[in-house]
mmCIF file of C-alpha atoms and ligand atoms in Angstrom:
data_model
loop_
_atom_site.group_PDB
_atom_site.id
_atom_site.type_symbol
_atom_site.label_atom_id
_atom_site.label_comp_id
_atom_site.label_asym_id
_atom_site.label_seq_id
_atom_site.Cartn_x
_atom_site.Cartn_y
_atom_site.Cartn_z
ATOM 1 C CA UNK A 1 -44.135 4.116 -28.483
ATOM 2 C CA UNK A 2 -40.487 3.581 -29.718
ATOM 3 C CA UNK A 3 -40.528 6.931 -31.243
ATOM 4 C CA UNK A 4 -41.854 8.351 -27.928
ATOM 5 C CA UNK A 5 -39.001 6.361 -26.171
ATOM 6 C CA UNK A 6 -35.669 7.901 -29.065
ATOM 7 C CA UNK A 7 -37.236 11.477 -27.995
ATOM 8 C CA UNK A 8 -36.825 11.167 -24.393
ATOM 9 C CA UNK A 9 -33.746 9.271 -24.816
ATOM 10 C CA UNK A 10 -32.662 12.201 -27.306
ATOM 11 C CA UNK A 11 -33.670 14.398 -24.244
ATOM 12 C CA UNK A 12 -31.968 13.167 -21.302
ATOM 13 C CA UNK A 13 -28.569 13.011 -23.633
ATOM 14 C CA UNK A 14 -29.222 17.118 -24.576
ATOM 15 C CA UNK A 15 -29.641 17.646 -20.658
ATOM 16 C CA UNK A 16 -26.532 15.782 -19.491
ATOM 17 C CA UNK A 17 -24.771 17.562 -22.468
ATOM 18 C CA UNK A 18 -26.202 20.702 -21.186
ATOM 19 C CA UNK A 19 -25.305 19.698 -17.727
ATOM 20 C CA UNK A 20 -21.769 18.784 -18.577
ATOM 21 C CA UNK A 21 -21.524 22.036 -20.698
ATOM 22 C CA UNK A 22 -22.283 24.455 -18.039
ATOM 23 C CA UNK A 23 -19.948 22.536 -15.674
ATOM 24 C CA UNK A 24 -17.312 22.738 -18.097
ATOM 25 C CA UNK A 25 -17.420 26.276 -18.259
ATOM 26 C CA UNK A 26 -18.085 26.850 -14.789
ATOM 27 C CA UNK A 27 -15.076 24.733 -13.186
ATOM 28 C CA UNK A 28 -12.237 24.533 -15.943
ATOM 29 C CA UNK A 29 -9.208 26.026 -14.177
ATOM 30 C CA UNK A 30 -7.488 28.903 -16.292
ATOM 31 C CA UNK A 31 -3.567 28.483 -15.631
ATOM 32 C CA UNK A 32 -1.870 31.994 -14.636
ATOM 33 C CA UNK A 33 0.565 33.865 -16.369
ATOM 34 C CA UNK A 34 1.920 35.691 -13.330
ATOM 35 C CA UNK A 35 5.863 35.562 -13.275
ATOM 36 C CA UNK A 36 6.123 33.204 -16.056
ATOM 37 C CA UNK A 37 7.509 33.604 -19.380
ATOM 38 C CA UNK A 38 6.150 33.913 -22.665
ATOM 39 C CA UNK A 39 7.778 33.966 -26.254
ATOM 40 C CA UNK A 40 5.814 35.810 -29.042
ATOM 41 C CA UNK A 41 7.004 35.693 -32.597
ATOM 42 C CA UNK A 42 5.975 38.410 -34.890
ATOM 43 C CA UNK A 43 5.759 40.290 -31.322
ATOM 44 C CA UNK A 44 6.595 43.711 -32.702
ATOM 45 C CA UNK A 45 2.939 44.500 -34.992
ATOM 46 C CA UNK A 46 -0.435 43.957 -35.004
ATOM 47 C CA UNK A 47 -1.888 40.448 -33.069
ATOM 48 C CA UNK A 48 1.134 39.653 -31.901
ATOM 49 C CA UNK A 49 2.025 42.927 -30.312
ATOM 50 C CA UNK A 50 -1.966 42.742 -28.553
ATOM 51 C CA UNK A 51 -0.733 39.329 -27.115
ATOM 52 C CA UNK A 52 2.504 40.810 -25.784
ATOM 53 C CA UNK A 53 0.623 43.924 -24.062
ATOM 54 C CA UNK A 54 -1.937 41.277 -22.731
ATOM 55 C CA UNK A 55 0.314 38.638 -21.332
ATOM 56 C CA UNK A 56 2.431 41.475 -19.424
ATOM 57 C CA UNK A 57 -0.278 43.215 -17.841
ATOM 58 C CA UNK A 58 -1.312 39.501 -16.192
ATOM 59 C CA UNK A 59 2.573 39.457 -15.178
ATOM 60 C CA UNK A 60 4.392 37.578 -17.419
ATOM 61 C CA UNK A 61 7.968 38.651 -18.850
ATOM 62 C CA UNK A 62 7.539 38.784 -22.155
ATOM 63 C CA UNK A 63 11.017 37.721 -25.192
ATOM 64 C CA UNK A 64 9.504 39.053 -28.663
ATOM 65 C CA UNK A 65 10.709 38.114 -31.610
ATOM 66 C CA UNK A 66 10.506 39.845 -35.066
ATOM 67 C CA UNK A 67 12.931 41.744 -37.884
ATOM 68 C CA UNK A 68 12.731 45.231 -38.098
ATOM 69 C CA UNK A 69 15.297 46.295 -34.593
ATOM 70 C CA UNK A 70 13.417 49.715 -34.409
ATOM 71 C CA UNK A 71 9.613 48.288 -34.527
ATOM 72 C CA UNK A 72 10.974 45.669 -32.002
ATOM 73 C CA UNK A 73 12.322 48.839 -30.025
ATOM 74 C CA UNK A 74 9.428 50.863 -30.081
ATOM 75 C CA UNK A 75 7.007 47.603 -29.103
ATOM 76 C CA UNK A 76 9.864 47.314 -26.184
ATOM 77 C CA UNK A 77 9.388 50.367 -24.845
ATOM 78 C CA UNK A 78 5.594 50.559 -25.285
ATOM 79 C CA UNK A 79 5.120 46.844 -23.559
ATOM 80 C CA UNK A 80 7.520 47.935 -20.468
ATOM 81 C CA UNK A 81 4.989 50.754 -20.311
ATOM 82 C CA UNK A 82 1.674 48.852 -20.076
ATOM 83 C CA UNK A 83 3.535 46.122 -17.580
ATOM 84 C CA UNK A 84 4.479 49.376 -15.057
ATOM 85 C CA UNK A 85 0.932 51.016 -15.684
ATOM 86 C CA UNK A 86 -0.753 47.524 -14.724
ATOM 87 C CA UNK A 87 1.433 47.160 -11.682
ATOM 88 C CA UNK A 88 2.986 43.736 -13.267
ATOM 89 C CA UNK A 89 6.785 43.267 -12.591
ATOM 90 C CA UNK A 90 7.486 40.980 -15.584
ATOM 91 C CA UNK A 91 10.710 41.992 -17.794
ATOM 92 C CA UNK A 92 10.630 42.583 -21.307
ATOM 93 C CA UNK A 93 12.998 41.541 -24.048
ATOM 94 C CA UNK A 94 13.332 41.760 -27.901
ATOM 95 C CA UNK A 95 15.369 39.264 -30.462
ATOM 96 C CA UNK A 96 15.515 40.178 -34.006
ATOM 97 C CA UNK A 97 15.602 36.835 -36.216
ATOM 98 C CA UNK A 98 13.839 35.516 -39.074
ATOM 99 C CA UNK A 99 11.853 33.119 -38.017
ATOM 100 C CA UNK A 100 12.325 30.619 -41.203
ATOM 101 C CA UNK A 101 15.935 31.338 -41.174
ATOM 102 C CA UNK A 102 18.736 29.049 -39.584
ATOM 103 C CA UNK A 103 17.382 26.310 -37.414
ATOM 104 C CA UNK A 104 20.893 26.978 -35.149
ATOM 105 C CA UNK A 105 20.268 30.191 -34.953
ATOM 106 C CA UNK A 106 16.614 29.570 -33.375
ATOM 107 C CA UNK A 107 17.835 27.615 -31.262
ATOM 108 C CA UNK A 108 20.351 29.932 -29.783
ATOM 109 C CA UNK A 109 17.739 32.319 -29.527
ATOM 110 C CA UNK A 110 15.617 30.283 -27.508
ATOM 111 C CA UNK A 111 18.329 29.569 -25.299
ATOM 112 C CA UNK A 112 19.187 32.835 -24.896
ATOM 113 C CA UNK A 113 15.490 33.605 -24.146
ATOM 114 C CA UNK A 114 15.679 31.110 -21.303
ATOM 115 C CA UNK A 115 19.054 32.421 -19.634
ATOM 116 C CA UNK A 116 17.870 35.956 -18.978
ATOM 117 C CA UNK A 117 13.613 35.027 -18.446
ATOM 118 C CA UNK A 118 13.705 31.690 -17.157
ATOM 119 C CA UNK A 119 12.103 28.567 -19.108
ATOM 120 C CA UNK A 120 9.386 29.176 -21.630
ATOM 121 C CA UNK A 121 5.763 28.499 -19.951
ATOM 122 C CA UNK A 122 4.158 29.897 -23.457
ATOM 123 C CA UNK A 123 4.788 30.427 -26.890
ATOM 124 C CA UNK A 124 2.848 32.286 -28.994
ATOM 125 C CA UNK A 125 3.615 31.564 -32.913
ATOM 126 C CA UNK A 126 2.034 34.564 -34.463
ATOM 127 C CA UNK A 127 5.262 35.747 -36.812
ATOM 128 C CA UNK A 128 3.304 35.152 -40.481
ATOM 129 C CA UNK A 129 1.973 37.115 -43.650
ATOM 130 C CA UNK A 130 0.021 36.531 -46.840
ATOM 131 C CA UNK A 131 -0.158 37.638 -50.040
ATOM 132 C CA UNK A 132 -3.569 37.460 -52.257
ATOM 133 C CA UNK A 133 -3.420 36.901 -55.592
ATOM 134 C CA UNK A 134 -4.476 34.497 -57.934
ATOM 135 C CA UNK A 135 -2.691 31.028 -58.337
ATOM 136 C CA UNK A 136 -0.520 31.111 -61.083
ATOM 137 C CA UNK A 137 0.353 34.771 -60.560
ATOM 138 C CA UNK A 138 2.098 33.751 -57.435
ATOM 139 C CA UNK A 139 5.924 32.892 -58.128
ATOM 140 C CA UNK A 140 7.490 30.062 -56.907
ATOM 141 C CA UNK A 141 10.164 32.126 -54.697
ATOM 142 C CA UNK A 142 6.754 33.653 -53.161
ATOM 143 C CA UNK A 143 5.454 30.121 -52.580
ATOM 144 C CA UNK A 144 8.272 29.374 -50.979
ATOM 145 C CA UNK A 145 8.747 32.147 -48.618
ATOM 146 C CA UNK A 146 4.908 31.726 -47.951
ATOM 147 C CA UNK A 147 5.348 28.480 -46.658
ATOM 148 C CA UNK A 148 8.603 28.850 -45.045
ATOM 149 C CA UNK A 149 7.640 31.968 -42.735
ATOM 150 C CA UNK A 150 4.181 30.352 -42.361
ATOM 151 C CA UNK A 151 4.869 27.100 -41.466
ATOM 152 C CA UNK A 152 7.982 26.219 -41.147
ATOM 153 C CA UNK A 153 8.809 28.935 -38.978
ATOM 154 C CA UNK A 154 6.501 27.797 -36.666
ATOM 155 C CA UNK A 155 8.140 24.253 -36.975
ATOM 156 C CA UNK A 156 11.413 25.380 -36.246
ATOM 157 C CA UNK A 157 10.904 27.488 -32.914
ATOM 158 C CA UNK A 158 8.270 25.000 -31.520
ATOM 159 C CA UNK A 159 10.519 22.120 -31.617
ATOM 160 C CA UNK A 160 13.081 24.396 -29.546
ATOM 161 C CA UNK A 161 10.544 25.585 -27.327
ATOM 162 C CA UNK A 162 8.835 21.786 -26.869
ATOM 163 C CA UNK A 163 11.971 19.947 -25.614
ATOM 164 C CA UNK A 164 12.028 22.962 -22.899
ATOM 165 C CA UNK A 165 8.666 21.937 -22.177
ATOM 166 C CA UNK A 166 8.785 18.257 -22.130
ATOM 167 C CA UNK A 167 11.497 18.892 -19.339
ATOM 168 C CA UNK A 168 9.204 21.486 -17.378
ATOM 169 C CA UNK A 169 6.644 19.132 -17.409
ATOM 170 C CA UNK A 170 4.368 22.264 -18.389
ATOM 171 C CA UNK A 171 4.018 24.752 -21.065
ATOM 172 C CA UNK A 172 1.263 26.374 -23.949
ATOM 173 C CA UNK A 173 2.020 26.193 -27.279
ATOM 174 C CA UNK A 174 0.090 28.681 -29.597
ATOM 175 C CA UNK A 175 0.336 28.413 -33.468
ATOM 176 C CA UNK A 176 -1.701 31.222 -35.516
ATOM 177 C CA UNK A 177 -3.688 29.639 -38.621
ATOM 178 C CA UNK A 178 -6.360 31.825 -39.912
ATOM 179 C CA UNK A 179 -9.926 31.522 -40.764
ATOM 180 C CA UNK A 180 -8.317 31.068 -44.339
ATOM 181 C CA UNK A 181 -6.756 27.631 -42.983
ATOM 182 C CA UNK A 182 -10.179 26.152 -42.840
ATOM 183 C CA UNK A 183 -11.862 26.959 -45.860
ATOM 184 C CA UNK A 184 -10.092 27.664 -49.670
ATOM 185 C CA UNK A 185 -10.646 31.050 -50.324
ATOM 186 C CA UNK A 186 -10.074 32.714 -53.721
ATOM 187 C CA UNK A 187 -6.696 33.711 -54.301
ATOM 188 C CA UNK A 188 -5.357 32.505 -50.983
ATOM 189 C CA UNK A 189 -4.122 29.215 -52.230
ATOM 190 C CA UNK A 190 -0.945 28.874 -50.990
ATOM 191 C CA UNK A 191 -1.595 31.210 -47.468
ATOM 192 C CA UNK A 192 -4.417 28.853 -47.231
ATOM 193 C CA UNK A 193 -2.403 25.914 -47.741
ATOM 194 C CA UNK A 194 0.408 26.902 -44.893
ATOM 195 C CA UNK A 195 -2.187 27.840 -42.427
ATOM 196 C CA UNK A 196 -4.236 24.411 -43.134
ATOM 197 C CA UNK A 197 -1.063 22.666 -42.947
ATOM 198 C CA UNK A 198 -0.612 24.317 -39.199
ATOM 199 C CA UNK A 199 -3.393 22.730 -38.066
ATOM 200 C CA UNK A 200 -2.865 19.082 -39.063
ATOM 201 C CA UNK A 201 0.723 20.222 -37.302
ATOM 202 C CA UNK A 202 -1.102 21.224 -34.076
ATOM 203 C CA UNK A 203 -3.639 18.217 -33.959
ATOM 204 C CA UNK A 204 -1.033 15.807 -34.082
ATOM 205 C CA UNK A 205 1.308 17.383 -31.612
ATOM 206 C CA UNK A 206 -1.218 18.353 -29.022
ATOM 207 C CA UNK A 207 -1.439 14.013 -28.540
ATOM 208 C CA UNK A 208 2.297 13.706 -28.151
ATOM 209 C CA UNK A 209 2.790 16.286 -25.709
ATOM 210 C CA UNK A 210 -0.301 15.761 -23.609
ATOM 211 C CA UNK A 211 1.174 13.488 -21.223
ATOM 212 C CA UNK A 212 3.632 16.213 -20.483
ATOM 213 C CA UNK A 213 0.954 18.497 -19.159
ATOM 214 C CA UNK A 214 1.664 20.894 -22.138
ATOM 215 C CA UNK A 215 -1.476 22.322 -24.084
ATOM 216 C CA UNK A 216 -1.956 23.474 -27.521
ATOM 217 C CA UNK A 217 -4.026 26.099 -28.699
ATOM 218 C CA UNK A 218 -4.244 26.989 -32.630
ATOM 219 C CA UNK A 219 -5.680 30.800 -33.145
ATOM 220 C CA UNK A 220 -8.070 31.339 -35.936
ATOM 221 C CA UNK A 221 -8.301 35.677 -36.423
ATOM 222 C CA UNK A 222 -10.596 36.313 -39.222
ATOM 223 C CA UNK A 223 -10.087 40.064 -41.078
ATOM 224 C CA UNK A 224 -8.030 41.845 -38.219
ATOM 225 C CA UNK A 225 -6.744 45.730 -38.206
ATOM 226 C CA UNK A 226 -3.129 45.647 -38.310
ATOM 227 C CA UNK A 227 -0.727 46.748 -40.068
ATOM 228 C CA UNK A 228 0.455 43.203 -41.864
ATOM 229 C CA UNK A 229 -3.716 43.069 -42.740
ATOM 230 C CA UNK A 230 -3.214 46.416 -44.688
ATOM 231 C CA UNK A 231 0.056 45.429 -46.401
ATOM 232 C CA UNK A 232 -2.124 42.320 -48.066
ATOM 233 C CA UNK A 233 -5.264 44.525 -48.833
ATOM 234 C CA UNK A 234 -2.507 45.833 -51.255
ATOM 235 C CA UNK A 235 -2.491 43.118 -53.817
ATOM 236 C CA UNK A 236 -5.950 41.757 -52.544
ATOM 237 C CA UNK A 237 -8.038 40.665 -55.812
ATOM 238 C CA UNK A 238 -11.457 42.390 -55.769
ATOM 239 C CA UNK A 239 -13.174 38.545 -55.211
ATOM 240 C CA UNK A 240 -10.741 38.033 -52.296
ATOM 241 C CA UNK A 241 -12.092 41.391 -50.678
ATOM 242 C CA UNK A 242 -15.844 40.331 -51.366
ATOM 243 C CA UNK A 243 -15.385 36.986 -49.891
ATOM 244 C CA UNK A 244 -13.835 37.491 -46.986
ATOM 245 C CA UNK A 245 -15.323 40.715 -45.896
ATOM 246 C CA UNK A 246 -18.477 38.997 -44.947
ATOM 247 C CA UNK A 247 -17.215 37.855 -41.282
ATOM 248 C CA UNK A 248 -16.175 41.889 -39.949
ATOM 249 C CA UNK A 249 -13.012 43.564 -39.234
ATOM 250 C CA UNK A 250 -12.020 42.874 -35.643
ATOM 251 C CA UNK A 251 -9.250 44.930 -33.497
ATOM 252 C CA UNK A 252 -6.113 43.311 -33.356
ATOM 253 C CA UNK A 253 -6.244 43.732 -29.314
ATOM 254 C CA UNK A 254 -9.902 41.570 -29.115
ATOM 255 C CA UNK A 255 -8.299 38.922 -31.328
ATOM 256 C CA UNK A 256 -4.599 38.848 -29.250
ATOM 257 C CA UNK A 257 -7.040 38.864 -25.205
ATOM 258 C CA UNK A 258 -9.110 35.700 -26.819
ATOM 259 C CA UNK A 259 -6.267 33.743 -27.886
ATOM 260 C CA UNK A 260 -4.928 34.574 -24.358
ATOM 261 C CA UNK A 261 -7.505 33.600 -22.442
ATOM 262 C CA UNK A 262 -8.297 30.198 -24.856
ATOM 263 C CA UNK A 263 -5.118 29.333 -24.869
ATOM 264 C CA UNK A 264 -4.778 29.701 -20.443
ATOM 265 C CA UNK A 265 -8.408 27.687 -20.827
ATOM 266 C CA UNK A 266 -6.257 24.692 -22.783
ATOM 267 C CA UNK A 267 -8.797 25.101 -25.617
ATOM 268 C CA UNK A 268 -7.877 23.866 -28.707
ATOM 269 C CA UNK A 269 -9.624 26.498 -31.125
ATOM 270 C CA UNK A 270 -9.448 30.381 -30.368
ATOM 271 C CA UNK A 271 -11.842 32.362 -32.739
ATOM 272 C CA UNK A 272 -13.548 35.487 -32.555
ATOM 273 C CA UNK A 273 -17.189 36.391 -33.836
ATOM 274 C CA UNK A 274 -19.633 33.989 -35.172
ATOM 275 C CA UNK A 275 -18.172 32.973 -38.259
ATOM 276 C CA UNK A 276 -15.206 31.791 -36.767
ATOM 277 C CA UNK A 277 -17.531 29.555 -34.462
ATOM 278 C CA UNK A 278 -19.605 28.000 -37.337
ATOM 279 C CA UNK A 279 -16.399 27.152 -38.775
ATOM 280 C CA UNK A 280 -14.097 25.411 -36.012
ATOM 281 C CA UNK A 281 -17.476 24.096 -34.983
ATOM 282 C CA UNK A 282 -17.948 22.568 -38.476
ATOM 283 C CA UNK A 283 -13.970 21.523 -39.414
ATOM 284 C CA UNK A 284 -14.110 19.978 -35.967
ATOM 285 C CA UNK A 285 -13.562 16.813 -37.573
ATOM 286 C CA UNK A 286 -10.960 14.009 -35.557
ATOM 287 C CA UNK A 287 -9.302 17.311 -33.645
ATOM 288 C CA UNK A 288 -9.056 17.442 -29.655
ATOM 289 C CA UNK A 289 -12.035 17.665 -27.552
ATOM 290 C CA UNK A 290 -10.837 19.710 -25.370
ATOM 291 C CA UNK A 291 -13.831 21.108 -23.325
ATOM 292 C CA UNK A 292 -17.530 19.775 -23.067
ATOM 293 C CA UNK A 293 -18.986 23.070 -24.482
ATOM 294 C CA UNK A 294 -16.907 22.893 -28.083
ATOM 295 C CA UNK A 295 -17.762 19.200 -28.194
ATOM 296 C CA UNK A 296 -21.724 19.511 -27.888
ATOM 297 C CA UNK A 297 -21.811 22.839 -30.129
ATOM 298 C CA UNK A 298 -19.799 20.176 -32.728
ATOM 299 C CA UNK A 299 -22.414 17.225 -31.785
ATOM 300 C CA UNK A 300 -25.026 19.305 -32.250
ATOM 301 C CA UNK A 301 -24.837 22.239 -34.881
ATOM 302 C CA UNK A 302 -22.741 20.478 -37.404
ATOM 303 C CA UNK A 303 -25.763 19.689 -39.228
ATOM 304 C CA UNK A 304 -27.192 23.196 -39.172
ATOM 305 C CA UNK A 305 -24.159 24.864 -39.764
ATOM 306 C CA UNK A 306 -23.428 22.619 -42.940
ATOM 307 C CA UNK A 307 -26.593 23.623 -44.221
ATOM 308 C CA UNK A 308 -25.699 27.293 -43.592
ATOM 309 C CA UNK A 309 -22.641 26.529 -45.203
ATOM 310 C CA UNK A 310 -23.838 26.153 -48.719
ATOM 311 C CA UNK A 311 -25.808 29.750 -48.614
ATOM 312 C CA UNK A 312 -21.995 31.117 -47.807
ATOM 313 C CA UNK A 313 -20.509 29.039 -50.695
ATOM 314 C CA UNK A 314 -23.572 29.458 -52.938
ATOM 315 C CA UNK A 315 -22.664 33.277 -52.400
ATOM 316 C CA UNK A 316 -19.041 33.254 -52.791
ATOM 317 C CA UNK A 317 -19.063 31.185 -56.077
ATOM 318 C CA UNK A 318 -21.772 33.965 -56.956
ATOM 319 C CA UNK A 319 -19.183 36.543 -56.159
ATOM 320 C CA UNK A 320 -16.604 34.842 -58.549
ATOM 321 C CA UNK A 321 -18.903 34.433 -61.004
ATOM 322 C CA UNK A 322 -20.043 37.997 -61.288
ATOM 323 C CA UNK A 323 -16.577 39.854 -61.080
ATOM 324 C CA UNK A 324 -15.376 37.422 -63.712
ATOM 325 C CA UNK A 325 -18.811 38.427 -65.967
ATOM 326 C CA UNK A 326 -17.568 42.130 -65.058
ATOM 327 C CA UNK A 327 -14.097 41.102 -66.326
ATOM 328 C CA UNK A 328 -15.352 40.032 -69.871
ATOM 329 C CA UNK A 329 -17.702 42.738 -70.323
ATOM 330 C CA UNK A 330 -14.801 45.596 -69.955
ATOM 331 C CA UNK A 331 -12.733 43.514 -72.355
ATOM 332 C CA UNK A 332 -15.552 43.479 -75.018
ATOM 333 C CA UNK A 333 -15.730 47.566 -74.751
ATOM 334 C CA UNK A 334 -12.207 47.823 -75.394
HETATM 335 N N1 NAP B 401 -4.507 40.468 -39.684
HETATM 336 C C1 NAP B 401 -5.315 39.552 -40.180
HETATM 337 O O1 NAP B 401 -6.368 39.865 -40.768
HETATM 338 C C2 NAP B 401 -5.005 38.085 -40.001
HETATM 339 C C3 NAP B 401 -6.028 37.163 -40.303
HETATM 340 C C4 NAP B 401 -5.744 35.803 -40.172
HETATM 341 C C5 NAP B 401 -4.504 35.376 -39.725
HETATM 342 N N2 NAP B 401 -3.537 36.304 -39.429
HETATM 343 C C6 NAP B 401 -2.237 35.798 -38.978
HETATM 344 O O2 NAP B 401 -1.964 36.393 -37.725
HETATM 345 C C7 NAP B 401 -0.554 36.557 -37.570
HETATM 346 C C8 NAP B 401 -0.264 38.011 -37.226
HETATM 347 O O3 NAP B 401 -0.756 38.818 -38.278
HETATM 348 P P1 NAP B 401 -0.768 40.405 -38.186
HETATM 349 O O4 NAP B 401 -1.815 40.859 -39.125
HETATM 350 O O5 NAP B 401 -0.809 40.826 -36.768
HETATM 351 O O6 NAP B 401 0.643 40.714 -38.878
HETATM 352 P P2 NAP B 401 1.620 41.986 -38.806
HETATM 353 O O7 NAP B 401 0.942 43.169 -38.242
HETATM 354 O O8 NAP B 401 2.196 42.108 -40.167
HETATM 355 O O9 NAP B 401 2.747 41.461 -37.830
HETATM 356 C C9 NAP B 401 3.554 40.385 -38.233
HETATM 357 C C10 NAP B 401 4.660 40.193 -37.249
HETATM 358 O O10 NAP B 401 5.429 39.066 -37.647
HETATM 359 C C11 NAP B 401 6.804 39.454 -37.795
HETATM 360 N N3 NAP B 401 7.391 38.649 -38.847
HETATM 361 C C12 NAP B 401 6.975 38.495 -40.131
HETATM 362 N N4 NAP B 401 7.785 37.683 -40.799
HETATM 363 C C13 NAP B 401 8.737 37.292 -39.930
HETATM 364 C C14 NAP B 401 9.873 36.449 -40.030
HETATM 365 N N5 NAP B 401 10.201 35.839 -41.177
HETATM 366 N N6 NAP B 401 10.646 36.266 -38.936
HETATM 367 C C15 NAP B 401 10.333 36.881 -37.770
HETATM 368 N N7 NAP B 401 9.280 37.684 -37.616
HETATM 369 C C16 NAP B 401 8.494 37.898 -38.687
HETATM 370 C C17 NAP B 401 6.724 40.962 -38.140
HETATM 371 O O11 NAP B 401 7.922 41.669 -37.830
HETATM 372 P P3 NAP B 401 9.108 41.878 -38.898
HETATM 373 O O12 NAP B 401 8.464 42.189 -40.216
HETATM 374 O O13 NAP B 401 9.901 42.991 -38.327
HETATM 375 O O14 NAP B 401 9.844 40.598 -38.913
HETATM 376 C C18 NAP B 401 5.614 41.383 -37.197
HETATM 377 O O15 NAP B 401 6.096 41.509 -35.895
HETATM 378 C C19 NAP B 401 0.070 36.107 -38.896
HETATM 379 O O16 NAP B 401 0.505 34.789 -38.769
HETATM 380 C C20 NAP B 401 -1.089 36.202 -39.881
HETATM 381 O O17 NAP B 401 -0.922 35.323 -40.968
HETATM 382 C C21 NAP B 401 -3.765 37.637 -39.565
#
């Protein structure tokens, strides 16, 4: 009888989570991007240039930020080209600065940005690169940089771009971790370390700035086609390859219209493809609830998913194990 009375108990709870689920999904409002402006770092290559071709076909002026003066050109140009093909009447303008570089220079920047565009309804924080290789092979001027451009240069801009906010009494606030920022993976210790650290950075600010009717969004791609994805397949340790091959290689323009559309949505997570559900599902943890459908996939496959966890683990320390066997062998023969 009391077993009989937990199951239907259990079942009424599933339908109203159901219930509130498909409501969720049905009536959350997606904000529009229609003459507002949005900042993109790293807004010259690869995820970040997808986001800036997205935002200013919905209508948006777009300020993009990077180095190199003649990729920020050529991105520019090609930008202003899909904002007149979509029929959009958003402006487009580049600033080349380092990201990590001199707080007062940021902020200049992001004054500037606001003189010419108007204030900042959306930043993007997508400026970033990694390096694989194993731990102690990484120097500590590599560390460094790691963690400056990864982190801190999201730090640094956001902070700018918040106190803009907090006086709009609106705004989005994107910050681009990686499926790497969830889970160690072999010889991303230290990329793994700034993009973790980005979260714990985002979880924490999304409760001070709530109140001010400003969202935040933290982007997890997995493997993604660009050119900054190619530069680190360049050092990549076999292991690295092996492991983190297993979730696909996605487009850098699926990866850029998700985050988009999350981030307009106010969800916290933005992934792509089922690994990168099991996994913000499963690091859920103490971060937002944002929207009834996360929260019941985290109530209710966080058991499964650990479980599938440890066949993904099991493999990868298989993996290691192997290529390190390999390793030994070829050293013997010599
Ligand atoms: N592609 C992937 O597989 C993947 C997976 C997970 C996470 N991510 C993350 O997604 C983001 C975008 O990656 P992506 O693959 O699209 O990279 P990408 O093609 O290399 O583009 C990186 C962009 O960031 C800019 N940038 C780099 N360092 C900068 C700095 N110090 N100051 C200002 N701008 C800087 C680059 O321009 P300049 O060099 O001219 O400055 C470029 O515009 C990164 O944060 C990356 O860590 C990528």
């Amino acid at each position: 009888m009391e077993l009989c009375c937990l199951v239907e108990y259990l079942a009424i709870f599933m339908g109203i989570g159901l219930l509130g689920a498909a409501v969720s999904i049905f009536t959350k409002k997606k904000r529009d991007l229609n003459g507002k402006h949005v900042l993109i770092t790293g807004g010259s290559s690869g995820i970040g240039l997808g986001v800036a071709h997205d935002v200013a076909r919905r209508g948006a002026s777009v300020t993009l930020v990077a180095r190199n003066v003649a990729n920020l050109e050529k991105a520019l140009e090609d930008v202003r080209s899909t904002a007149s093909k979509a029929g959009a009447g958003g402006k487009v303008q580049t600033f080349s600065a380092d990201i990590s570089g001199d707080p007062e220079k940021i902020a200049s920047l992001v004054k500037d940005a606001e003189s010419s565009q108007g204030p900042i309804y959306m930043l993007v924080n997508c400026a970033g690169f990694s390096r694989a290789m194993k731990f102690e092979d990484i120097s500590p001027q590599l560390a460094k940089q790691m963690m400056d451009v990864n982190f801190m240069g999201s730090v640094i801009i956001t902070q700018e771009v918040v106190r803009s906010m907090k006086q709009q009494q609106e705004g989005i606030i994107v910050f681009t971790s990686s499926l790497g920022g969830l889970l160690g993976i072999y010889g991303f210790t230290l990329y793994t370390a700034a993009k973790g650290a980005l979260v714990k950075l985002a979880e924490a600010l999304c409760q001070e700035v709530k109140p001010y009717n400003i969202t935040v969004t933290v982007c997890y791609p997995p493997d993604t086609d660009t050119p900054g994805f190619e530069e680190e397949n360049k050092t990549k340790p076999v292991e690295t390859k092996l492991i983190s091959e297993s979730a696909g290689l996605f487009k850098a323009d699926e990866v850029a219209h998700k985050l988009v559309e999350d981030a307009l949505r106010g969800s916290f997570c933005s992934t792509t493809g089922f690994e990168g559900f099991m996994l913000t599902t499963l690091c859920a943890g103490m971060g937002p609830i944002t929207d009834a459908a996360s929260f019941l996939a985290q109530v209710f496959l966080t058991g499964l998913f650990r479980s599938i966890s440890a066949f993904y683990l099991w493999s990868f320390d298989r993996i290691v194990y192997q290529e390190h066997q390999k390793r030994l062998a070829s050293k013997k023969s010599e």
